[in-house]
mmCIF file of C-alpha atoms and ligand atoms in Angstrom:
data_model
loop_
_atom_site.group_PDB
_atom_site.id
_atom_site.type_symbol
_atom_site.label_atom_id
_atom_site.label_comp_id
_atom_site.label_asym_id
_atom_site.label_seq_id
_atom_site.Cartn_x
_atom_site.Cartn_y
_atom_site.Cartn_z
ATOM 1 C CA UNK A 1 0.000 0.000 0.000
ATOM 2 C CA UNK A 2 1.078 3.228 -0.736
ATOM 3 C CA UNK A 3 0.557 6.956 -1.634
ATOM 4 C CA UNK A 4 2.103 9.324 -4.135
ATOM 5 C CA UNK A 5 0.783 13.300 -3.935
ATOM 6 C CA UNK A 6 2.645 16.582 -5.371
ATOM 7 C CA UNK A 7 4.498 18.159 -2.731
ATOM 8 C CA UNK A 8 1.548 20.352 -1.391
ATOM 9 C CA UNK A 9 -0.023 17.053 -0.425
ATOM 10 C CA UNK A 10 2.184 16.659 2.551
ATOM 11 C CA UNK A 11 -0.976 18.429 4.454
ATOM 12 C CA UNK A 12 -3.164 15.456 3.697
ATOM 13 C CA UNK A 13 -0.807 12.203 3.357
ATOM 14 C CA UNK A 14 -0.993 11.615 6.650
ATOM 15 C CA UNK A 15 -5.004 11.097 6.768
ATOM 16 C CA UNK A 16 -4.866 9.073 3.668
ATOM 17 C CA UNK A 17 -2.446 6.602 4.495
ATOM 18 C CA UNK A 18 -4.502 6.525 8.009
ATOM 19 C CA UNK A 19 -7.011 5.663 5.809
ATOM 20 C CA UNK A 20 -5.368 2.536 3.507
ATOM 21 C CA UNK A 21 -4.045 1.204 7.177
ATOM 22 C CA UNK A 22 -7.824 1.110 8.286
ATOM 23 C CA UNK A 23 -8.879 -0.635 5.453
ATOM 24 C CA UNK A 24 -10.159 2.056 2.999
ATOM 25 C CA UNK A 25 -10.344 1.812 -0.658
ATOM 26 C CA UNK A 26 -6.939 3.722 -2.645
ATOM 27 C CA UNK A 27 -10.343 5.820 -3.356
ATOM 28 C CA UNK A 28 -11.160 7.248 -0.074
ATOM 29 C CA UNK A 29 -7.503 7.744 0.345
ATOM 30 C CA UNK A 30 -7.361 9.902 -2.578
ATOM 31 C CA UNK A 31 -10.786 11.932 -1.260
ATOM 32 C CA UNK A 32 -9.469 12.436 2.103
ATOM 33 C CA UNK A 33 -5.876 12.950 1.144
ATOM 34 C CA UNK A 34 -7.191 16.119 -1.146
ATOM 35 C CA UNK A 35 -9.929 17.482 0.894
ATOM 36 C CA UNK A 36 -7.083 18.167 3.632
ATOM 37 C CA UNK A 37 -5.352 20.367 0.576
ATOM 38 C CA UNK A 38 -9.078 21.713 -0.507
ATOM 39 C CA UNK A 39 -9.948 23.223 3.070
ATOM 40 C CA UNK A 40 -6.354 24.832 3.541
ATOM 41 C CA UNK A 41 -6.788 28.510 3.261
ATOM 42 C CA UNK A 42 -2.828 28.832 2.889
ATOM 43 C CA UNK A 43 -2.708 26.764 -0.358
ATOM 44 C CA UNK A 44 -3.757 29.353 -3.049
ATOM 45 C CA UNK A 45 -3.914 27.045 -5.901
ATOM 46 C CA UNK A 46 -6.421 24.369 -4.595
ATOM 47 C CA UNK A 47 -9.872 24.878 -3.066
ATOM 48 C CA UNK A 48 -10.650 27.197 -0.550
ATOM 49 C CA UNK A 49 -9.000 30.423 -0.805
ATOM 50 C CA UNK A 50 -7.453 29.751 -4.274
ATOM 51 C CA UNK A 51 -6.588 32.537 -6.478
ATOM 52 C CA UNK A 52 -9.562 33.728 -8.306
ATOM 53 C CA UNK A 53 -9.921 34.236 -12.116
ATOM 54 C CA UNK A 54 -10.166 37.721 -13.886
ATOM 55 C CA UNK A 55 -13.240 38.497 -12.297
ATOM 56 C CA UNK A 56 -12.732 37.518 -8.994
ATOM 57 C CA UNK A 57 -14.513 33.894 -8.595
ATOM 58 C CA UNK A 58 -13.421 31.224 -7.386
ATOM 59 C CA UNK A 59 -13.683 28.304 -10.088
ATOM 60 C CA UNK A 60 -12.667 25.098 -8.865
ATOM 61 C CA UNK A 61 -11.943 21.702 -11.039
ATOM 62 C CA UNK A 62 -11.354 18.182 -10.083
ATOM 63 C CA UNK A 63 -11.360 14.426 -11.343
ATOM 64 C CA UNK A 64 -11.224 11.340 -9.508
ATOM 65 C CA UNK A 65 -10.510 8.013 -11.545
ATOM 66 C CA UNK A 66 -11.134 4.007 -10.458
ATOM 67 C CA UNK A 67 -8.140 1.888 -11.835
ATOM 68 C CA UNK A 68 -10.458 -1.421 -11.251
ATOM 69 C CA UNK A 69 -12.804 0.274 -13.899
ATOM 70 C CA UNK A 70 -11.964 3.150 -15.519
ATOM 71 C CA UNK A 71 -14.793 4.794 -13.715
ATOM 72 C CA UNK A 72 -14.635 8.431 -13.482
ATOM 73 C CA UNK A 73 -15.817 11.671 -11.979
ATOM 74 C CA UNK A 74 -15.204 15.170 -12.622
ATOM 75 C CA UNK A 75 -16.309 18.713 -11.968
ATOM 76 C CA UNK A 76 -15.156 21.786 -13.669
ATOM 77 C CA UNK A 77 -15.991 25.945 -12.702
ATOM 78 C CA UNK A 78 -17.509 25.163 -9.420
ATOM 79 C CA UNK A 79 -18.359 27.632 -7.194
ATOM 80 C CA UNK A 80 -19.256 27.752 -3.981
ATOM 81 C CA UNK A 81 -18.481 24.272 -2.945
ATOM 82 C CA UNK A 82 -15.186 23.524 -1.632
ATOM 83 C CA UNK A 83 -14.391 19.620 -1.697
ATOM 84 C CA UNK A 84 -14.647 19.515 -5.319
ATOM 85 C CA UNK A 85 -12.886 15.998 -5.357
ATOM 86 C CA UNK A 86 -15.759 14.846 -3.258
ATOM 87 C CA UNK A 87 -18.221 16.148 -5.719
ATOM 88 C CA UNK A 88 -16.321 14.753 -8.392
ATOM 89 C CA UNK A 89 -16.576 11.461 -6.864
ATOM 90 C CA UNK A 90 -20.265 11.235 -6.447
ATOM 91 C CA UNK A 91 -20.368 11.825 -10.184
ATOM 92 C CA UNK A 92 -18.926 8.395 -10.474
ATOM 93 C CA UNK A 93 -20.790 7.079 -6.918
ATOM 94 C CA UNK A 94 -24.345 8.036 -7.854
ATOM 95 C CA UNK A 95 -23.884 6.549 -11.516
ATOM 96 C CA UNK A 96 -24.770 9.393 -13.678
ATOM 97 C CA UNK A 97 -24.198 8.693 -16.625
ATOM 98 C CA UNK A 98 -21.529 11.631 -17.166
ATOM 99 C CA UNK A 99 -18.392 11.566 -16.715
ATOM 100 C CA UNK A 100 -17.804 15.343 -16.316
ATOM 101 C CA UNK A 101 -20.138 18.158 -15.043
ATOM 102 C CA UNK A 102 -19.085 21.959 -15.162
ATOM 103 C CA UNK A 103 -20.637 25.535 -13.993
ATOM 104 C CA UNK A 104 -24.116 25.516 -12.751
ATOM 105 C CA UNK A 105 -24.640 21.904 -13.484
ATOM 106 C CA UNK A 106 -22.234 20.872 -11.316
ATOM 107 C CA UNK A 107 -23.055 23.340 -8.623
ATOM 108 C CA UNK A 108 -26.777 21.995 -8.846
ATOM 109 C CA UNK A 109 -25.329 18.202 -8.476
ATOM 110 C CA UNK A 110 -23.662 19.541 -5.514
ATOM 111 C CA UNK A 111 -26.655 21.223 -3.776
ATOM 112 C CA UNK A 112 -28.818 17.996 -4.884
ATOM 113 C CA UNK A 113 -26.351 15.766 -3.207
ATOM 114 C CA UNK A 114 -25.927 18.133 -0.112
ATOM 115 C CA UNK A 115 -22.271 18.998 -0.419
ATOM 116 C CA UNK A 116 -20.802 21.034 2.033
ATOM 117 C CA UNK A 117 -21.170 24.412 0.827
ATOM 118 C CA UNK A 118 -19.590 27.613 2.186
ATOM 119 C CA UNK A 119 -20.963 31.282 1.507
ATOM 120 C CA UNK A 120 -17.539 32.344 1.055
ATOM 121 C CA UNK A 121 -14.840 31.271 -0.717
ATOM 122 C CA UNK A 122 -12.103 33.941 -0.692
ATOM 123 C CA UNK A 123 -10.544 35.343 2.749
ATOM 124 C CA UNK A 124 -10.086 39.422 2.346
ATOM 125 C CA UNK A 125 -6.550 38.876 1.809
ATOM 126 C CA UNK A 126 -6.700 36.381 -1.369
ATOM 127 C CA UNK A 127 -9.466 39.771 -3.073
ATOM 128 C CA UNK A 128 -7.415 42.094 -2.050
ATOM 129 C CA UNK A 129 -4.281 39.804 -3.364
ATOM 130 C CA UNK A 130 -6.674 40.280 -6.842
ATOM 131 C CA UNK A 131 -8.113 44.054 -6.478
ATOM 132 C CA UNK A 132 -4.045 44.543 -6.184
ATOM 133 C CA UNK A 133 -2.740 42.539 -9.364
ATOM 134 C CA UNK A 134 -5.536 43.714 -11.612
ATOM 135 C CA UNK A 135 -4.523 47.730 -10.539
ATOM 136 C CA UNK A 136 -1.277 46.740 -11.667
ATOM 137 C CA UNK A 137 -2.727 46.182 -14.617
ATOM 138 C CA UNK A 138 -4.633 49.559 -15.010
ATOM 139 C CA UNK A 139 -7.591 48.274 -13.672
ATOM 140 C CA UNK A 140 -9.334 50.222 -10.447
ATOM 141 C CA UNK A 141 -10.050 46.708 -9.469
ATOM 142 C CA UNK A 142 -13.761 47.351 -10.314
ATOM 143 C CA UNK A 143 -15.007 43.547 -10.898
ATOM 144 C CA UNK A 144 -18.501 44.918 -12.498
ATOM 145 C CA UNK A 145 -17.247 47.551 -14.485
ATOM 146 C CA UNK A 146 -14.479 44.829 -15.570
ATOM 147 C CA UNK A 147 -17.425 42.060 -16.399
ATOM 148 C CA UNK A 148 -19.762 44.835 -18.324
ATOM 149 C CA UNK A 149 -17.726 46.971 -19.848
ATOM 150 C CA UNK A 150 -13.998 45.758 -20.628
ATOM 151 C CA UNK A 151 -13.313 43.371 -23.274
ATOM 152 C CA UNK A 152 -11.481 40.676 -21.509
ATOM 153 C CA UNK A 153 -9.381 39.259 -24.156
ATOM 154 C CA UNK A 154 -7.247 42.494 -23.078
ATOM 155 C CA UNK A 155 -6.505 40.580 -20.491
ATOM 156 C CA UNK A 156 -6.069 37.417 -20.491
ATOM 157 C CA UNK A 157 -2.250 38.123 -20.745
ATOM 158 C CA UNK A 158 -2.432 38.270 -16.737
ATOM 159 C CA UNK A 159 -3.210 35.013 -16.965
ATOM 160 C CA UNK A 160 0.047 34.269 -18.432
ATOM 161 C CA UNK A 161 2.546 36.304 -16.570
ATOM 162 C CA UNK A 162 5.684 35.016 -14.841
ATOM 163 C CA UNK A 163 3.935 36.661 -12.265
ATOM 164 C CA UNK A 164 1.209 34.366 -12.057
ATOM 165 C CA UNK A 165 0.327 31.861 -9.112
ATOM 166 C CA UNK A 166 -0.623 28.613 -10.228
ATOM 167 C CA UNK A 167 -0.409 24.669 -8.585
ATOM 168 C CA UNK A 168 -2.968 21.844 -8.066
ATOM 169 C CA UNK A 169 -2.503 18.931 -5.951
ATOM 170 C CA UNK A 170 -2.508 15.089 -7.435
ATOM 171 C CA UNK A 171 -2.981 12.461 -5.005
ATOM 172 C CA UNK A 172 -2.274 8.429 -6.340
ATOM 173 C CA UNK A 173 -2.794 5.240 -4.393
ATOM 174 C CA UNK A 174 -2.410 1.616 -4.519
ATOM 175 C CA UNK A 175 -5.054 -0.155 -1.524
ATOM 176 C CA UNK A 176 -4.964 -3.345 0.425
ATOM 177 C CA UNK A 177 -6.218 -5.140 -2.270
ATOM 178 C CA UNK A 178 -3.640 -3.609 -5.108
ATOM 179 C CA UNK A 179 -6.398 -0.942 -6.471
ATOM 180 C CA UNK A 180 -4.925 1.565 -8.046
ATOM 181 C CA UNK A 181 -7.088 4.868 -7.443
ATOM 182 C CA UNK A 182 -6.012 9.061 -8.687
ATOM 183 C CA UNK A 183 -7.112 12.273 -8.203
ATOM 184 C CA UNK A 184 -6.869 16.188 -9.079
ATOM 185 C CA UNK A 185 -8.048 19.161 -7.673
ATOM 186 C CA UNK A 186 -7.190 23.035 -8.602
ATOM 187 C CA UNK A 187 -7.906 26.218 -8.412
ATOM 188 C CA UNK A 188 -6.786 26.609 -11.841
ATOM 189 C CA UNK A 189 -4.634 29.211 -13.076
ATOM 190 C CA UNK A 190 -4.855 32.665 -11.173
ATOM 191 C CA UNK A 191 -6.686 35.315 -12.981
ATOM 192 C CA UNK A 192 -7.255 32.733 -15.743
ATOM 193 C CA UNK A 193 -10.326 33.981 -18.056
ATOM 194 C CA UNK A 194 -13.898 32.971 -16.598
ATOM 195 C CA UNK A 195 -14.928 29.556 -17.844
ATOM 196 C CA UNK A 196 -11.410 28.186 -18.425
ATOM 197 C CA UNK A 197 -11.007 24.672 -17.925
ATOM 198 C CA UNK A 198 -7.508 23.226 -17.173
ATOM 199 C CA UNK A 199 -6.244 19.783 -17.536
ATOM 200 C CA UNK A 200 -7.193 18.684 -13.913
ATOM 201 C CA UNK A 201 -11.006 17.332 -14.700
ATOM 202 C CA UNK A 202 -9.988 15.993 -18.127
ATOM 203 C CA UNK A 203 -9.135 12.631 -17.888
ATOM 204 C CA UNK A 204 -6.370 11.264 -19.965
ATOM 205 C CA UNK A 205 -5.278 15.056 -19.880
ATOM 206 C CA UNK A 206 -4.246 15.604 -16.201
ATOM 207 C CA UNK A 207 -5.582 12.482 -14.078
ATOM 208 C CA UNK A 208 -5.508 8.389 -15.503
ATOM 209 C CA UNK A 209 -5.322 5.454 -13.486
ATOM 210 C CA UNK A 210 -5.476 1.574 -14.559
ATOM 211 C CA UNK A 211 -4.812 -1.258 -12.601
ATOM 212 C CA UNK A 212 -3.341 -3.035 -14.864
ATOM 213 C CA UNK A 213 -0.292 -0.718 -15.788
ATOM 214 C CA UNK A 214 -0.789 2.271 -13.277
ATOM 215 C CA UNK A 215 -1.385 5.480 -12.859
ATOM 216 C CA UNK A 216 -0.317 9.419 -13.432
ATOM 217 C CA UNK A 217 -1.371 12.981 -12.843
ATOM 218 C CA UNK A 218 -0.107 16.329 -13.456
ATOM 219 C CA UNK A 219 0.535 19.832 -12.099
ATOM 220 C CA UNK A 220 1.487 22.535 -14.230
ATOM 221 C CA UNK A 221 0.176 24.283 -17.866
ATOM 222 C CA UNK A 222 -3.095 22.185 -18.170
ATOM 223 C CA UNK A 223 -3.459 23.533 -21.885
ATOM 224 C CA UNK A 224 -0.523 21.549 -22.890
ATOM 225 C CA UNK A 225 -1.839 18.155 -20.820
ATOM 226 C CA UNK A 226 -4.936 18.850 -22.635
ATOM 227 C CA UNK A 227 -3.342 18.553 -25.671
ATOM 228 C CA UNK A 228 -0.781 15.665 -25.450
ATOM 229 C CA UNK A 229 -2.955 13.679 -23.215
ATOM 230 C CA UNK A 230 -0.339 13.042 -21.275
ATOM 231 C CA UNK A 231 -1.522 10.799 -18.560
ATOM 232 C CA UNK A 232 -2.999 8.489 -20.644
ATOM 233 C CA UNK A 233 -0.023 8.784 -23.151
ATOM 234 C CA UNK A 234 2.017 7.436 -20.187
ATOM 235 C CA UNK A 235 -0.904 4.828 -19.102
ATOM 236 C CA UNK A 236 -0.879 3.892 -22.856
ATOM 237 C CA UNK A 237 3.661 3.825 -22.659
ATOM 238 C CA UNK A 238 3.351 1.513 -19.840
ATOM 239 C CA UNK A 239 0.440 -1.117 -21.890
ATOM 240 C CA UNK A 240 3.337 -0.984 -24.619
ATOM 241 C CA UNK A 241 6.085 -2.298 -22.158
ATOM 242 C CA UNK A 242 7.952 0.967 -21.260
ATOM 243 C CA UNK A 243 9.473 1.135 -18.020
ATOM 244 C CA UNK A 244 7.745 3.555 -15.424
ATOM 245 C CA UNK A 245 10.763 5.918 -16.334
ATOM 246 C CA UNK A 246 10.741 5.367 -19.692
ATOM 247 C CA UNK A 247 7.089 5.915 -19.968
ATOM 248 C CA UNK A 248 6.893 9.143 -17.497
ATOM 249 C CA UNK A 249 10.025 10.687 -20.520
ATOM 250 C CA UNK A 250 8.656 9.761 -23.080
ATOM 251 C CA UNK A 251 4.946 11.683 -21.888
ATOM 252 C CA UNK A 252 7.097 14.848 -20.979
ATOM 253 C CA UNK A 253 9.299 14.530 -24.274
ATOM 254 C CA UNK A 254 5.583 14.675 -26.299
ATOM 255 C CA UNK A 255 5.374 17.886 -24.829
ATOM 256 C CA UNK A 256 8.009 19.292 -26.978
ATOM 257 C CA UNK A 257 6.285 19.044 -29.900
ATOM 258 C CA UNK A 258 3.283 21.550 -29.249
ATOM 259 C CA UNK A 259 3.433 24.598 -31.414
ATOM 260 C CA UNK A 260 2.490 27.882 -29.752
ATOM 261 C CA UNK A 261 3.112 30.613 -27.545
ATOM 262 C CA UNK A 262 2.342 29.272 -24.331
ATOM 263 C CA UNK A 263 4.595 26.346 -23.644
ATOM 264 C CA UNK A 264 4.927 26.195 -20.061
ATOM 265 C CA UNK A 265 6.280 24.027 -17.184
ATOM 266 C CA UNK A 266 4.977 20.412 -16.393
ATOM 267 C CA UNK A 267 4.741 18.374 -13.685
ATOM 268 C CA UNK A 268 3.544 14.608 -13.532
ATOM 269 C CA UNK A 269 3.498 12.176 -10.468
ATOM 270 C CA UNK A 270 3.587 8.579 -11.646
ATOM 271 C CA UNK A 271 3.331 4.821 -10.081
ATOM 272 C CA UNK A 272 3.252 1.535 -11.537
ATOM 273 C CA UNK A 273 1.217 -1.587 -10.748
ATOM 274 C CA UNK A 274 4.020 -2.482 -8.772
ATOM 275 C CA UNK A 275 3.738 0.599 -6.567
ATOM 276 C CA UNK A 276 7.151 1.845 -7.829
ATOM 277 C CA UNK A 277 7.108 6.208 -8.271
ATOM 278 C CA UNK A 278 7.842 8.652 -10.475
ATOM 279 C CA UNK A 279 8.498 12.417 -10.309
ATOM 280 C CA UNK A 280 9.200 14.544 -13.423
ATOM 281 C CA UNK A 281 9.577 17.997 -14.198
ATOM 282 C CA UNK A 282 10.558 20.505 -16.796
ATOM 283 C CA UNK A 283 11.902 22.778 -13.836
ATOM 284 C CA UNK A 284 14.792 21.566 -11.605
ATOM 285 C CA UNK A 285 14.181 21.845 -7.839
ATOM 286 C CA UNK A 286 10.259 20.441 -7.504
ATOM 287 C CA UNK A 287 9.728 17.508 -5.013
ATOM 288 C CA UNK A 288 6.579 15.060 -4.528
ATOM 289 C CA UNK A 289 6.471 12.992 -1.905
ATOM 290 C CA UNK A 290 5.392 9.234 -0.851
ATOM 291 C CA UNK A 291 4.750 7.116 1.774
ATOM 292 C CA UNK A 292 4.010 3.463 2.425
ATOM 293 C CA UNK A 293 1.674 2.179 4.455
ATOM 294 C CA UNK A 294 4.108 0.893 6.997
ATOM 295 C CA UNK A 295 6.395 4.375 7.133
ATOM 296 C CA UNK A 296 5.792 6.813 10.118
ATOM 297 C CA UNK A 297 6.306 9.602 7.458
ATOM 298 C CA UNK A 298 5.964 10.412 3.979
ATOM 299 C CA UNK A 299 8.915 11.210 2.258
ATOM 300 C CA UNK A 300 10.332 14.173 0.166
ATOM 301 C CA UNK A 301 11.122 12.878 -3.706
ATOM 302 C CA UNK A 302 13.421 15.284 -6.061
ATOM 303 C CA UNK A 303 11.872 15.732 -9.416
ATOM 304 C CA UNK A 304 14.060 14.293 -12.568
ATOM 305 C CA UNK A 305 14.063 17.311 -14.956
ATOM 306 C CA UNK A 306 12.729 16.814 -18.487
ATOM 307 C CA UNK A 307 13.222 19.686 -19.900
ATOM 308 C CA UNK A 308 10.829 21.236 -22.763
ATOM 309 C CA UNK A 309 11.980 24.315 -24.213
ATOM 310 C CA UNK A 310 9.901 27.292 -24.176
ATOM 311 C CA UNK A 311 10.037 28.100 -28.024
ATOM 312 C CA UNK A 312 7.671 28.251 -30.650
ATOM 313 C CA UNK A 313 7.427 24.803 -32.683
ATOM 314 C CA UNK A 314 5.223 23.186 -35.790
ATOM 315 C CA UNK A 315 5.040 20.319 -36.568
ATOM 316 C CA UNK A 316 6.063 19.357 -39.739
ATOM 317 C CA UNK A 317 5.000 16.111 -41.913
ATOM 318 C CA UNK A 318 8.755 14.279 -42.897
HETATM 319 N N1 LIG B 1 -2.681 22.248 -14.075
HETATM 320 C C1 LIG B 1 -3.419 23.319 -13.495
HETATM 321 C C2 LIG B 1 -4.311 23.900 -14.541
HETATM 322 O O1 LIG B 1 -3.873 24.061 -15.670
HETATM 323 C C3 LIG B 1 -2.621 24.430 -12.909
HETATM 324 C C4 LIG B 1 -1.313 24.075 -12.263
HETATM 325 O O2 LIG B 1 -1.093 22.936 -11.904
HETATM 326 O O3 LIG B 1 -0.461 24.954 -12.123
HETATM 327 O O4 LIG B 1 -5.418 24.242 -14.225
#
C-alpha cells in the first residue's frame, strides 16, 4: 500500500495513508488525502482560498478516476463548494451517466447531493491579493465595471505572466487489495479567463489510473496536458512495455512538440502496478512525496528534470 501526492499534499498524506491502514479503498484515500489540501486557506492554488480568475470567482476543477474500472468523476468551474474531489466522486458514486459536469450543473449536483457548501470562498486577503494585481494592470479593481464593460481578451495576458500563481494537488494510491485509485483538484490558473477549464477534470489530460499498468497525474500548464494527453499517453507507454521511467520521458518529451506561444512548465506524479514512483519535471528543484503504508512519514522525492523548451514549434509532416 502506498501513496504518491505533489508536494503540497504533505498536508493530507498523513489522513490518507490513516485511511489505507484502516482498510479504505486507494479511493477514499485519494478523497481524504485532497480534501485536507481543498480546506487549507494557505494553499492558493487548490480549493478554498485559491486565487480567483479575472473576475474575482473562485472556479474550482477536479477528477477522480477508479483503476479497477476506468470509472470516473469530474467537476469543472464550481463555485461555492469547496471539496470539489468529493463532488467529483459522487459523479462516479451516484452513476450518472456523465463523466464530467461543469458551472451551474455541477453546482446543482452539488446542492442535490448536499455537499458542504460555504458562503464564502475567498478570505479578504486572497481579493485584495486580486483588487491589487488587476490595478497593476490599469484596472481600479472594479469587478462589475471589468465584467460589463472591458473586453477581456485584453486581459487574459495576466493570466500568463511570470507573475502568475498557479499549482494543483494530485494524489495516487495503490489499496490493500492492489487498487490503483487518482485524483486532481485546482484552483486553476490565477486570474485565468472565466470559464477556463484546465487539464485537472480531463481525464487522460491531467488524471488516468489503470490497474493493470498504473497510474499518473499532473501539475502545471493544463493547456498543454490537454493537448498531449499526457496521462494516458504514459498509461498507454506503460500497456506498450515501457518502463515507469521510460514511460513518465517519453509523456514529458511529447510535450516538446506543441506549437504555440504558451509552452509552459509540467509536472507529472507517476506509479506503476508495482507501486514503484515517479516524479518529473521541466523545472529543476520540484519535489513530490510518498509514503508506504508501513512508514511513520511520507517522504520528500526530487523531481528528474525533463526539460521542454519554451520556443515556438510546428510540426512538420517528414
Ligand atoms: N494544471 C493546473 C491547470 O492548468 C494548474 C497548475 O497545476 O499549475 O489548471
Amino acid at each position: 500500500m502506498i501513496i504518491i501526492a505533489s508536494h503540497n499534499g504533505a498536508i493530507g498524506i498523513a489522513d490518507a495513508v490513516r485511511t489505507l491502514n484502516s482498510g479504505g479503498s486507494a479511493m477514499d484515500a485519494v478523497e481524504i488525502g485532497i480534501r485536507a489540501v481543498e480546506a487549507d486557506p494557505d494553499d492558493h492554488s487548490v480549493g478554498y482560498n485559491g486565487y480567483p480568475n479575472i473576475l474575482g470567482e473562485l472556479e474550482l476543477d477536479a477528477s477522480i478516476m477508479d483503476g479497477r474500472t476506468l470509472n470516473s468523476g469530474a467537476v469543472a468551474l464550481m463555485r461555492g463548494y469547496p471539496y470539489a474531489i468529493s463532488v467529483a466522486r459522487q459523479v462516479l458514486e451516484r452513476k450518472l451517466p456523465h463523466v464530467l459536469l461543469a458551472g451551474e450543473g455541477a453546482e446543482r449536483f452539488a446542492r442535490e447531493i448536499d455537499a458542504e457548501r460555504w458562503d464564502d470562498m475567498l478570505t479578504d486577503e486572497i481579493r485584495e491579493v486580486w483588487r491589487r494585481r488587476l490595478a497593476a494592470s490599469g484596472s481600479s479593481g472594479d469587478t462589475p465595471e471589468l465584467a460589463a464593460d472591458t473586453s477581456l481578451l485584453d486581459w487574459v495576458k495576466l493570466a500568463t505572466d511570470p507573475e502568475r500563481v498557479a499549482g494543483t494537488v494530485n494524489f495516487i494510491a495503490i489499496d490493500g487489495a492492489g487498487d490503483i485509485a487518482s485524483g486532481v483538484s485546482t484552483s486553476g490558473w490565477a486570474w485565468k479567463y472565466p470559464g477556463r477549464i484546465g487539464d485537472s477534470p480531463i481525464i487522460g489530460a491531467g488524471n488516468y489510473a489503470d490497474n493493470r499498468y498504473g497510474a499518473c497525474a499532473c501539475t502545471g500548464m493544463g493547456e498543454m496536458a490537454i493537448r498531449a494527453s499526457t496521462s494516458r499517453s504514459l498509461a498507454l507507454y506503460l500497456q506498450m512495455g515501457m518502463t515507469l521511467r521510460e514511460a513518465g520521458r517519453r509523456a514529458m518529451s511529447d510535450l516538446r512538440d506543441l506549437g504555440g506561444d504558451y509552452i509552459g512548465g509540467m509536472n507529472l506524479i507517476a506509479l506503476d502496478r508495482d507501486g514503484e514512483h515517479v516524479g518529473l519535471s521541466s523545472e529543476a528543484g520540484r519535489t513530490y512525496i510518498y509514503q508506504h503504508a508501513d512508514m511513520a512519514e511520507y517522504e520528500s522525492v526530487e523531481r528528474e528534470v525533463v526539460e521542454i523548451p519554451a520556443r515556438w514549434a510546428r510540426i512538420v509532416r517528414e
